[in-house]
Amino acid sequence: MSKPDSGDEPNRLVDEILAHPRYRGRVRALQERASRFAPALTGALVARAHAAMRRDPREAAQCARMGEMVAAAIGDAPGRVAALGALGQACILHGRFPAALRALDAAVEQARLA
């Protein structure tokens, strides 16, 4: 029986994942830790995306995309809506309006299904 994650565990895991210099390495690190996927990890990635919005919209978009991947993997519909919303905001700030529209449309569709 595994012990429950502490409140600091998702943030430490996000730090480990974001330490990789390239996005593909980050995704690979996230997939390697698939056994630790939890709604808390989705929340930590979305919170990190919101924190990085003004400073670095591209980094915020990457965090939000990884949060969406985690939420999709564990079937967390509210987490997926939050991650897609954060992704849409980050894409708007980054100037990628078609990607923002796709993310926000997906968020609305996911919210409708939930």
Short mmCIF file of C-alpha atoms in Angstrom, two decimals:
data_model
loop_
_atom_site.label_atom_id
_atom_site.label_comp_id
_atom_site.label_asym_id
_atom_site.label_seq_id
_atom_site.Cartn_x
_atom_site.Cartn_y
_atom_site.Cartn_z
CA MET A 1 0.00 0.00 0.00
CA SER A 2 1.50 3.32 -1.02
CA LYS A 3 1.52 6.35 1.21
CA PRO A 4 -0.51 9.36 0.10
CA ASP A 5 1.31 12.23 -1.58
CA SER A 6 2.17 15.16 0.61
CA GLY A 7 1.16 18.65 -0.47
CA ASP A 8 4.73 19.43 -1.54
CA GLU A 9 5.12 16.31 -3.68
CA PRO A 10 3.32 17.62 -6.83
CA ASN A 11 5.30 20.86 -6.75
CA ARG A 12 8.58 18.99 -6.41
CA LEU A 13 7.59 16.72 -9.29
CA VAL A 14 6.72 19.77 -11.43
CA ASP A 15 10.14 21.25 -10.62
CA GLU A 16 11.83 18.02 -11.70
CA ILE A 17 9.88 17.92 -14.96
CA LEU A 18 10.48 21.58 -15.80
CA ALA A 19 14.21 21.17 -15.14
CA HIS A 20 14.61 19.48 -18.53
CA PRO A 21 15.92 22.01 -21.06
CA ARG A 22 13.65 20.98 -23.94
CA TYR A 23 9.91 20.42 -24.17
CA ARG A 24 10.24 16.86 -25.52
CA GLY A 25 12.43 15.95 -22.56
CA ARG A 26 9.82 17.41 -20.23
CA VAL A 27 7.04 15.37 -21.84
CA ARG A 28 9.19 12.23 -21.66
CA ALA A 29 9.89 12.87 -17.97
CA LEU A 30 6.18 13.40 -17.37
CA GLN A 31 5.31 10.14 -19.10
CA GLU A 32 7.95 8.24 -17.10
CA ARG A 33 6.21 9.32 -13.91
CA ALA A 34 2.78 8.15 -15.10
CA SER A 35 2.23 6.16 -11.91
CA ARG A 36 2.25 9.41 -9.92
CA PHE A 37 -0.42 11.18 -11.99
CA ALA A 38 -2.97 12.76 -9.72
CA PRO A 39 -5.35 15.73 -9.74
CA ALA A 40 -2.85 17.48 -7.46
CA LEU A 41 -0.23 17.26 -10.23
CA THR A 42 -2.68 18.77 -12.72
CA GLY A 43 -3.42 21.57 -10.28
CA ALA A 44 0.29 22.20 -9.70
CA LEU A 45 0.97 22.41 -13.45
CA VAL A 46 -1.98 24.78 -14.01
CA ALA A 47 -0.87 26.94 -11.08
CA ARG A 48 2.65 27.06 -12.51
CA ALA A 49 1.19 28.05 -15.89
CA HIS A 50 -0.77 30.91 -14.32
CA ALA A 51 2.33 32.06 -12.44
CA ALA A 52 4.36 32.18 -15.66
CA MET A 53 1.71 33.92 -17.82
CA ARG A 54 3.18 37.44 -17.85
CA ARG A 55 6.81 36.47 -17.44
CA ASP A 56 7.01 33.83 -20.18
CA PRO A 57 3.80 32.93 -22.08
CA ARG A 58 5.56 30.15 -23.98
CA GLU A 59 6.60 28.44 -20.74
CA ALA A 60 3.06 28.94 -19.40
CA ALA A 61 1.64 27.26 -22.51
CA GLN A 62 3.97 24.30 -22.06
CA CYS A 63 2.96 23.90 -18.41
CA ALA A 64 -0.72 24.13 -19.32
CA ARG A 65 -0.30 21.57 -22.12
CA MET A 66 1.41 19.15 -19.73
CA GLY A 67 -1.39 19.73 -17.21
CA GLU A 68 -3.92 18.89 -19.92
CA MET A 69 -2.00 15.71 -20.74
CA VAL A 70 -2.04 14.63 -17.09
CA ALA A 71 -5.74 15.42 -16.71
CA ALA A 72 -6.57 13.49 -19.88
CA ALA A 73 -4.49 10.52 -18.70
CA ILE A 74 -6.28 10.24 -15.36
CA GLY A 75 -9.74 11.23 -16.60
CA ASP A 76 -9.95 14.45 -14.57
CA ALA A 77 -12.54 16.52 -16.46
CA PRO A 78 -12.45 19.67 -14.26
CA GLY A 79 -8.65 19.63 -14.30
CA ARG A 80 -8.67 19.30 -18.07
CA VAL A 81 -11.02 22.28 -18.41
CA ALA A 82 -8.75 24.36 -16.16
CA ALA A 83 -5.63 23.31 -18.08
CA LEU A 84 -7.21 24.05 -21.47
CA GLY A 85 -8.37 27.45 -20.21
CA ALA A 86 -4.85 28.25 -19.01
CA LEU A 87 -3.48 27.06 -22.36
CA GLY A 88 -5.85 29.38 -24.20
CA GLN A 89 -4.81 32.34 -22.05
CA ALA A 90 -1.12 31.60 -22.54
CA CYS A 91 -1.56 31.30 -26.31
CA ILE A 92 -3.37 34.64 -26.41
CA LEU A 93 -0.54 36.31 -24.49
CA HIS A 94 1.99 34.64 -26.79
CA GLY A 95 0.13 35.89 -29.87
CA ARG A 96 -0.93 32.47 -31.16
CA PHE A 97 -4.61 33.19 -31.65
CA PRO A 98 -5.61 30.10 -33.71
CA ALA A 99 -4.08 27.82 -31.05
CA ALA A 100 -5.87 29.83 -28.36
CA LEU A 101 -9.20 29.38 -30.12
CA ARG A 102 -8.65 25.63 -30.45
CA ALA A 103 -7.76 25.33 -26.76
CA LEU A 104 -10.73 27.40 -25.60
CA ASP A 105 -13.12 25.50 -27.90
CA ALA A 106 -11.79 22.23 -26.45
CA ALA A 107 -12.29 23.62 -22.92
CA VAL A 108 -15.90 24.55 -23.69
CA GLU A 109 -16.54 21.13 -25.23
CA GLN A 110 -14.96 19.37 -22.26
CA ALA A 111 -17.02 21.45 -19.82
CA ARG A 112 -20.17 20.58 -21.76
CA LEU A 113 -19.34 16.86 -21.53
CA ALA A 114 -18.58 17.00 -17.80
#
